[in-house]
Amino acid sequence: MSFRAIRILSLLILLAAAAGMTYWEGMVVRNWLRPLEVTIYPVNGDGTAEVDEYIAGLKQEHFQEIGSFIASQYERYRGKALPPVNIRLAREIKTLPPMPPDGRPSALSAIRWSLGLRYYTYKHTPFWGSLGTVRLFVVYHRGEDGKALQHSLGLHKGLVGVVHAFAQARQNAQNNVVITHELFHALGASDKYDAANQPLYPEGFGERGDGPHYPQRTAEIMAGRIAIAPDEARIPVGLEACVVGYKTAWEINW
Ligand SMILES: [Zn+2]
């Protein structure tokens, strides 16, 4: 065999091993028999001292309501208690994750981004220590009022996600909604809103009922907003105003 053939073959074996491992990891995490392990890695999104200060003040406790939310929603569907959800806050990562291509990316640029994110994950998080763990990179921004942050993104099969959040204490509760949304993507859930950010009926509605009724009081976590009117939706104040809808529950194997 030529050197080139050996190189290609070993690359293929490596890719197959990585794919097999990702598949196995996903299966183990999504069967909900073991505690769900989540590690949050904060990243300074705009390099300012303000954001640094906010990150330095972050505490693991700030994220624990994500675990309580998942536990209570699981119980609603399964009628029994969930194994514990362990949410750990890791040290700040000083490098930004690769930014996804703008607009409608070509297949190639999407693959390049996904490989880039895998490489970033490999470089900045422990390999063995992260097995079976969902890793979320939370990129904090100072943010301007009324200006939306970049949409958060996850790898569908990689148990990895990038979340954009506001570096403000008064935004902590809403940040937890965005983090939970992204965590659910990593667990296999799909978005449930349309091109105008309106929750889709029925799967994106907090209260399903017979036909869509307005205003809704809760947001389905993968719709991300509370449907107030057919053309109006509001961002929930926190996880206490969110539920896991039947379709999301099915997608994440509840
Ligand atoms: Zn989403």
Tab-separated table of C-alpha atoms and ligand atoms in Angstrom:
chain	number	residue	atom	x	y	z
A	1	MET	CA	0.000	0.000	0.000
A	2	SER	CA	1.302	3.433	-0.841
A	3	PHE	CA	1.919	6.008	1.826
A	4	ARG	CA	-0.954	8.084	0.476
A	5	ALA	CA	-3.356	5.135	0.695
A	6	ILE	CA	-2.286	4.438	4.276
A	7	ARG	CA	-2.842	8.073	5.180
A	8	ILE	CA	-6.318	8.121	3.675
A	9	LEU	CA	-7.176	4.815	5.298
A	10	SER	CA	-6.071	5.960	8.748
A	11	LEU	CA	-8.040	9.178	8.326
A	12	LEU	CA	-11.137	7.148	7.431
A	13	ILE	CA	-10.649	4.897	10.448
A	14	LEU	CA	-10.278	7.955	12.657
A	15	LEU	CA	-13.448	9.510	11.254
A	16	ALA	CA	-15.363	6.262	11.682
A	17	ALA	CA	-14.139	5.956	15.275
A	18	ALA	CA	-15.159	9.547	15.988
A	19	ALA	CA	-18.585	8.978	14.426
A	20	GLY	CA	-19.042	5.747	16.388
A	21	MET	CA	-18.062	7.426	19.626
A	22	THR	CA	-20.410	10.366	19.003
A	23	TYR	CA	-23.229	7.939	18.282
A	24	TRP	CA	-22.551	5.891	21.393
A	25	GLU	CA	-22.275	9.010	23.568
A	26	GLY	CA	-25.563	10.348	22.215
A	27	MET	CA	-27.313	7.033	22.852
A	28	VAL	CA	-26.097	6.854	26.434
A	29	VAL	CA	-27.028	10.450	27.220
A	30	ARG	CA	-30.429	10.274	25.518
A	31	ASN	CA	-31.653	7.169	27.290
A	32	TRP	CA	-32.056	9.225	30.513
A	33	LEU	CA	-30.935	6.381	32.727
A	34	ARG	CA	-27.846	8.103	34.006
A	35	PRO	CA	-27.477	11.586	35.473
A	36	LEU	CA	-27.390	14.242	32.762
A	37	GLU	CA	-23.974	15.920	32.873
A	38	VAL	CA	-23.688	19.429	31.495
A	39	THR	CA	-20.607	21.643	31.544
A	40	ILE	CA	-20.864	25.348	30.860
A	41	TYR	CA	-17.794	27.120	29.505
A	42	PRO	CA	-18.064	30.912	29.629
A	43	VAL	CA	-16.381	32.925	26.873
A	44	ASN	CA	-15.949	36.694	26.647
A	45	GLY	CA	-17.729	37.597	23.407
A	46	ASP	CA	-16.509	41.162	22.917
A	47	GLY	CA	-13.274	41.225	24.886
A	48	THR	CA	-14.360	44.042	27.202
A	49	ALA	CA	-13.418	44.346	30.872
A	50	GLU	CA	-17.135	44.618	31.723
A	51	VAL	CA	-17.822	41.150	30.341
A	52	ASP	CA	-14.726	39.803	32.094
A	53	GLU	CA	-16.035	41.141	35.366
A	54	TYR	CA	-19.443	39.575	34.784
A	55	ILE	CA	-17.856	36.190	33.999
A	56	ALA	CA	-15.677	36.402	37.121
A	57	GLY	CA	-18.852	36.873	39.159
A	58	LEU	CA	-20.676	33.851	37.675
A	59	LYS	CA	-21.535	31.088	40.122
A	60	GLN	CA	-22.543	27.521	39.482
A	61	GLU	CA	-25.757	28.210	41.437
A	62	HIS	CA	-26.885	30.623	38.723
A	63	PHE	CA	-27.471	27.681	36.404
A	64	GLN	CA	-29.107	25.195	38.744
A	65	GLU	CA	-32.653	26.223	37.823
A	66	ILE	CA	-31.967	24.609	34.424
A	67	GLY	CA	-31.652	21.276	36.229
A	68	SER	CA	-34.823	21.851	38.276
A	69	PHE	CA	-36.736	22.801	35.119
A	70	ILE	CA	-35.670	19.628	33.311
A	71	ALA	CA	-36.432	17.479	36.361
A	72	SER	CA	-39.932	18.896	36.842
A	73	GLN	CA	-40.809	18.632	33.146
A	74	TYR	CA	-39.470	15.072	32.968
A	75	GLU	CA	-41.655	14.110	35.884
A	76	ARG	CA	-44.686	15.601	34.132
A	77	TYR	CA	-44.151	13.206	31.190
A	78	ARG	CA	-42.723	10.156	32.836
A	79	GLY	CA	-44.438	10.342	36.215
A	80	LYS	CA	-41.210	9.525	38.012
A	81	ALA	CA	-38.116	11.339	39.176
A	82	LEU	CA	-35.234	11.958	36.795
A	83	PRO	CA	-31.695	10.867	37.708
A	84	PRO	CA	-29.900	14.033	38.851
A	85	VAL	CA	-28.962	16.761	36.385
A	86	ASN	CA	-25.423	17.938	37.165
A	87	ILE	CA	-24.589	21.361	35.821
A	88	ARG	CA	-21.011	22.412	36.252
A	89	LEU	CA	-19.501	25.804	35.576
A	90	ALA	CA	-16.035	25.441	34.093
A	91	ARG	CA	-13.267	28.008	33.842
A	92	GLU	CA	-13.458	30.689	31.196
A	93	ILE	CA	-12.093	29.860	27.750
A	94	LYS	CA	-10.019	32.710	26.376
A	95	THR	CA	-10.593	31.955	22.688
A	96	LEU	CA	-13.846	32.489	20.792
A	97	PRO	CA	-15.493	29.458	19.188
A	98	PRO	CA	-15.579	29.508	15.379
A	99	MET	CA	-18.469	31.655	14.126
A	100	PRO	CA	-20.925	29.944	11.796
A	101	PRO	CA	-21.031	31.084	8.169
A	102	ASP	CA	-23.455	33.935	7.474
A	103	GLY	CA	-26.758	33.651	5.677
A	104	ARG	CA	-27.427	30.441	3.816
A	105	PRO	CA	-24.165	28.565	4.029
A	106	SER	CA	-23.024	26.112	1.384
A	107	ALA	CA	-22.716	22.491	2.443
A	108	LEU	CA	-18.951	22.813	2.408
A	109	SER	CA	-18.796	25.869	4.655
A	110	ALA	CA	-21.251	24.208	7.055
A	111	ILE	CA	-19.008	21.146	7.258
A	112	ARG	CA	-15.957	23.349	7.731
A	113	TRP	CA	-17.681	25.171	10.599
A	114	SER	CA	-18.778	21.949	12.247
A	115	LEU	CA	-15.249	20.502	12.006
A	116	GLY	CA	-13.890	23.782	13.360
A	117	LEU	CA	-16.207	23.584	16.350
A	118	ARG	CA	-15.214	19.974	16.973
A	119	TYR	CA	-11.560	20.982	16.893
A	120	TYR	CA	-12.238	23.908	19.252
A	121	THR	CA	-14.030	21.532	21.626
A	122	TYR	CA	-11.164	19.073	21.453
A	123	LYS	CA	-8.612	21.796	22.152
A	124	HIS	CA	-10.347	23.565	25.017
A	125	THR	CA	-12.146	20.835	26.953
A	126	PRO	CA	-10.805	17.645	28.541
A	127	PHE	CA	-11.287	14.659	26.244
A	128	TRP	CA	-11.868	11.758	28.669
A	129	GLY	CA	-13.412	13.938	31.327
A	130	SER	CA	-16.040	15.149	28.861
A	131	LEU	CA	-17.253	11.779	27.627
A	132	GLY	CA	-21.029	11.596	27.935
A	133	THR	CA	-21.184	15.279	28.911
A	134	VAL	CA	-23.016	18.023	27.061
A	135	ARG	CA	-20.587	20.907	26.571
A	136	LEU	CA	-22.045	24.355	26.120
A	137	PHE	CA	-19.903	27.337	25.228
A	138	VAL	CA	-21.737	30.407	26.495
A	139	VAL	CA	-20.451	33.507	24.729
A	140	TYR	CA	-21.292	36.597	26.765
A	141	HIS	CA	-21.807	39.985	25.180
A	142	ARG	CA	-22.344	43.421	26.653
A	143	GLY	CA	-25.261	43.772	24.261
A	144	GLU	CA	-27.143	46.848	23.192
A	145	ASP	CA	-30.723	47.407	24.183
A	146	GLY	CA	-33.153	46.245	21.552
A	147	LYS	CA	-30.442	44.562	19.531
A	148	ALA	CA	-30.727	40.821	19.213
A	149	LEU	CA	-27.735	38.587	19.679
A	150	GLN	CA	-26.528	36.133	17.130
A	151	HIS	CA	-28.615	32.989	17.059
A	152	SER	CA	-27.187	30.219	19.182
A	153	LEU	CA	-26.133	27.041	17.444
A	154	GLY	CA	-25.406	23.449	18.266
A	155	LEU	CA	-24.029	20.383	16.580
A	156	HIS	CA	-26.948	18.059	16.107
A	157	LYS	CA	-25.055	14.950	17.013
A	158	GLY	CA	-22.113	16.238	18.969
A	159	LEU	CA	-23.491	17.045	22.451
A	160	VAL	CA	-21.919	20.475	21.881
A	161	GLY	CA	-23.552	23.882	21.581
A	162	VAL	CA	-22.658	27.554	21.319
A	163	VAL	CA	-24.958	29.959	23.162
A	164	HIS	CA	-24.928	33.746	22.906
A	165	ALA	CA	-25.999	35.460	26.109
A	166	PHE	CA	-26.071	38.868	27.777
A	167	ALA	CA	-23.447	39.728	30.373
A	168	GLN	CA	-25.937	41.348	32.737
A	169	ALA	CA	-27.160	39.999	36.042
A	170	ARG	CA	-30.734	41.048	35.243
A	171	GLN	CA	-30.552	38.840	32.148
A	172	ASN	CA	-29.521	35.694	34.050
A	173	ALA	CA	-33.020	34.197	34.067
A	174	GLN	CA	-33.471	34.752	30.316
A	175	ASN	CA	-29.960	33.475	29.648
A	176	ASN	CA	-30.992	30.244	31.344
A	177	VAL	CA	-33.905	29.947	28.900
A	178	VAL	CA	-31.507	30.291	25.947
A	179	ILE	CA	-29.018	27.855	27.495
A	180	THR	CA	-31.778	25.301	28.121
A	181	HIS	CA	-33.041	25.727	24.542
A	182	GLU	CA	-29.557	24.985	23.222
A	183	LEU	CA	-29.085	22.091	25.623
A	184	PHE	CA	-32.293	20.557	24.249
A	185	HIS	CA	-30.934	20.932	20.705
A	186	ALA	CA	-27.873	18.966	21.798
A	187	LEU	CA	-30.252	16.308	23.117
A	188	GLY	CA	-32.059	16.069	19.768
A	189	ALA	CA	-34.890	18.645	19.900
A	190	SER	CA	-35.767	20.840	16.903
A	191	ASP	CA	-36.860	24.484	16.734
A	192	LYS	CA	-40.606	25.191	16.907
A	193	TYR	CA	-40.978	28.703	15.531
A	194	ASP	CA	-41.516	30.069	12.031
A	195	ALA	CA	-39.504	32.524	9.925
A	196	ALA	CA	-41.081	35.460	11.806
A	197	ASN	CA	-40.091	33.951	15.193
A	198	GLN	CA	-43.743	33.084	15.914
A	199	PRO	CA	-44.328	29.818	17.794
A	200	LEU	CA	-45.666	27.089	15.501
A	201	TYR	CA	-49.069	25.657	16.353
A	202	PRO	CA	-49.508	23.176	17.980
A	203	GLU	CA	-45.992	21.981	18.808
A	204	GLY	CA	-44.622	25.417	19.756
A	205	PHE	CA	-47.468	26.379	22.069
A	206	GLY	CA	-47.200	26.132	25.827
A	207	GLU	CA	-50.880	25.280	26.183
A	208	ARG	CA	-52.079	23.256	23.274
A	209	GLY	CA	-55.876	23.118	23.609
A	210	ASP	CA	-58.324	22.799	20.715
A	211	GLY	CA	-56.910	25.158	18.138
A	212	PRO	CA	-54.561	28.046	18.892
A	213	HIS	CA	-55.816	30.405	21.574
A	214	TYR	CA	-54.298	33.748	22.561
A	215	PRO	CA	-52.656	34.993	24.651
A	216	GLN	CA	-50.672	31.995	25.792
A	217	ARG	CA	-49.175	32.141	29.268
A	218	THR	CA	-46.185	29.876	28.768
A	219	ALA	CA	-43.534	29.336	26.131
A	220	GLU	CA	-42.649	25.971	24.700
A	221	ILE	CA	-38.886	25.771	25.283
A	222	MET	CA	-38.013	25.098	21.619
A	223	ALA	CA	-40.344	27.848	20.383
A	224	GLY	CA	-38.573	30.197	22.776
A	225	ARG	CA	-41.446	32.689	22.908
A	226	ILE	CA	-44.935	33.009	24.327
A	227	ALA	CA	-47.562	33.420	21.592
A	228	ILE	CA	-49.519	36.556	22.557
A	229	ALA	CA	-51.399	37.012	19.274
A	230	PRO	CA	-51.092	35.442	15.802
A	231	ASP	CA	-48.484	38.086	14.960
A	232	GLU	CA	-47.035	38.804	18.393
A	233	ALA	CA	-44.821	36.761	20.683
A	234	ARG	CA	-42.976	37.646	23.852
A	235	ILE	CA	-39.709	36.341	25.284
A	236	PRO	CA	-40.420	34.591	28.609
A	237	VAL	CA	-38.928	36.184	31.744
A	238	GLY	CA	-37.430	32.896	32.830
A	239	LEU	CA	-37.789	29.136	32.891
A	240	GLU	CA	-40.769	29.436	35.257
A	241	ALA	CA	-42.715	30.629	32.201
A	242	CYS	CA	-41.584	27.720	30.000
A	243	VAL	CA	-42.725	24.158	29.401
A	244	VAL	CA	-41.501	21.226	27.342
A	245	GLY	CA	-44.095	20.494	24.647
A	246	TYR	CA	-45.191	17.035	23.555
A	247	LYS	CA	-43.125	17.039	20.343
A	248	THR	CA	-39.926	18.154	22.070
A	249	ALA	CA	-40.543	15.494	24.735
A	250	TRP	CA	-40.829	12.894	22.000
A	251	GLU	CA	-37.698	14.143	20.213
A	252	ILE	CA	-35.565	13.919	23.345
A	253	ASN	CA	-36.842	10.459	24.157
A	254	TRP	CA	-39.053	11.227	27.169
B	1	ZN	ZN	-32.920	26.749	18.340
